[in-house]
Amino acid sequence: MHIRTRFAPSPTGFIHLGNLRSALYPWAFARHNKGDFILRIEDTDLERSSQEAVDVIIEGMAWLGLDLDEGPIYQMQRIDRYREVIKQMLDAGLAYPCYMSEDELNKLRDEQMANKEKPRYNGLWRPEEGKTLPAIPEGIEPVIRFKNPIGGSVIWDDAVKGSIEISNDELDDLVIARPDGTPTYNFCVVVDDLDMKITHVIRGDDHVNNTPRQINIMRALGGLPPIYAHLPTVLNDAGEKMSKRNGAMSVRDYQKAGYLPEAILNYLARLGWSHGDAEVFTKEQFVGWFDLANLGRSPAQHNPEKLLWLNHQYIQNADPVQLAEATKPFAHQLGIDTENGPDFVQVVALLKDRANTLIEIAEGAKLFYLPAPSHGTEQLAENIPSAIKPALLDLVNAIKHAEPSKEVYAAIFKQVLAQHQLKMPALAMPVRYALFATTQTPAIDSVLVVLGKDEVLKRLSKAVL
Ligand code: GLU
């Protein structure tokens, strides 16, 4: 079987991590099986859909590296095809016009509720052998209803939830076209999944209720239903269903907050799927391991600390050149001119082991691009006691003639400390202060290398003399 999967978002606003997971899994399943992955934009809700939302989806997927084999395919561009299938179904007696007005439907529902029955369409306009239909009322455009099978049940073996059986008595004759002829949501999904030869539908379990309806229509059209895998919800860190309303962040927000796409992908992969106890893995490993059998059955809970931890792992292990490229936009936002001052790659390499986000790297980098500090006399006296000056002078002299490397600078420090019988902080703190007017910096020997010998000598000499 040639595997074909799809991600079928409705572009109605905002795509959060939970939504993107519904793209990641079908993508990984297609890639694992050398199949095809299709993006289908379900934009038939004209009022709520927007091109901006589509752009955010496409951008987010591209950022994570979820590449497409087909699409984006827009449902709004397939309306003629849906109308064609509706016509075929009417001709074949698989669907029928229903002239029940909104008022009549409401009345029916009220009666059923009063009798403690489940509200459902009563089949008034459903043609049956030997049945006489009511006279067609004037001036009413009908909806088109699907002739759902009567009796029996729909059973499918859900790849996540196991066998599910829904009695056909539970299912109404679904409206597949509105009075103005526009097709309805569940119907479009069926036509698309059939036309696009989708073999595996991997989607959120908020669609479980739609599945038996979709399977019935699919079978009526002579199609073979795909395999369904309904993913449990993603909960936010407070244990509620993740949504914009309770503070979910969009993919763009994570990008702006200095997360790496690799970390997000790794995080999302584990949000409802596992491979033994593997926590940190590459995209290639993920694709190699991905299967439906290891999808979680209970809701996954978003854990921001874990995401931050993963981001740190990826930053720490990143190639400094690439990491520097990724960090540049953040640095520029902070007003750092990365082309003017120490080598930015070296700065990033120095800071990456302690940073959780690209923003933290950029913040740390500021130190190296600010103009040399101008110390006030009083602070200078306080932070660089005169007793330490002879040691500082020796340090300056030694650095002047030294090969600028971390190892050499470390050795120089050791030698000066021994010579003056000092402990490291007694010397390192004044040096930091002299260089940056702060005592908070990464390891001093590395800092000297990164800041550059000329600048170090200039700043130290100025502070000591
Ligand atoms: N458009 C639906 C949604 O965004 C998904 C439909 C499907 O995957 O079948 O929830």
Coordinates of N, CA and C and ligand atoms in Angstrom, one line a residue, residues 6-11 40 42 185 189 193 201-204 206-207 214, ligand 1:
R6 N -2.6 13.2 5.5 CA -2.9 14.7 5.3 C -3.0 15.4 6.6
F7 N -2.7 16.7 6.6 CA -3.0 17.6 7.7 C -4.1 18.5 7.1
A8 N -5.2 18.6 7.8 CA -6.3 19.4 7.2 C -6.8 20.5 8.1
P9 N -6.0 21.5 8.4 CA -6.4 22.5 9.3 C -7.5 23.4 8.8
S10 N -8.3 24.0 9.7 CA -9.2 25.0 9.3 C -8.5 26.3 9.7
P11 N -8.3 27.2 8.7 CA -7.5 28.4 9.0 C -8.3 29.5 9.7
R40 N -4.1 20.1 3.3 CA -5.4 20.5 2.8 C -6.0 21.6 3.7
E42 N -8.9 23.6 5.0 CA -10.4 23.5 5.1 C -11.0 24.8 5.4
Y185 N -19.3 20.6 5.9 CA -18.0 20.2 6.3 C -17.7 18.7 6.2
V189 N -14.9 16.7 3.6 CA -13.8 15.8 4.1 C -13.8 14.5 3.5
D193 N -10.9 13.1 1.2 CA -10.1 11.9 1.6 C -10.2 10.8 0.5
V201 N -5.9 8.5 8.2 CA -6.4 9.8 8.8 C -5.9 9.9 10.2
I202 N -4.9 10.8 10.5 CA -4.4 10.9 11.8 C -4.8 12.3 12.2
R203 N -5.7 12.4 13.2 CA -6.3 13.8 13.6 C -6.7 13.8 15.0
G204 N -7.1 14.9 15.5 CA -7.5 15.1 16.9 C -8.8 14.3 17.2
D206 N -11.3 15.1 18.7 CA -12.5 15.9 18.7 C -13.3 15.5 17.4
H207 N -12.7 14.8 16.5 CA -13.4 14.4 15.3 C -14.0 12.9 15.4
Q214 N -18.8 10.0 8.4 CA -17.9 10.1 7.2 C -17.7 8.7 6.6
Ligands
GLU1 N1 -10.3 20.8 9.7 C1 -10.4 20.0 10.9 C2 -9.8 20.8 12.1 O1 -9.1 21.7 11.9 C3 -9.6 18.7 10.7 C4 -10.4 17.7 9.9 C5 -9.7 16.4 9.7 O2 -8.6 16.3 10.1 O3 -10.4 15.5 9.3 O4 -10.1 20.4 13.2

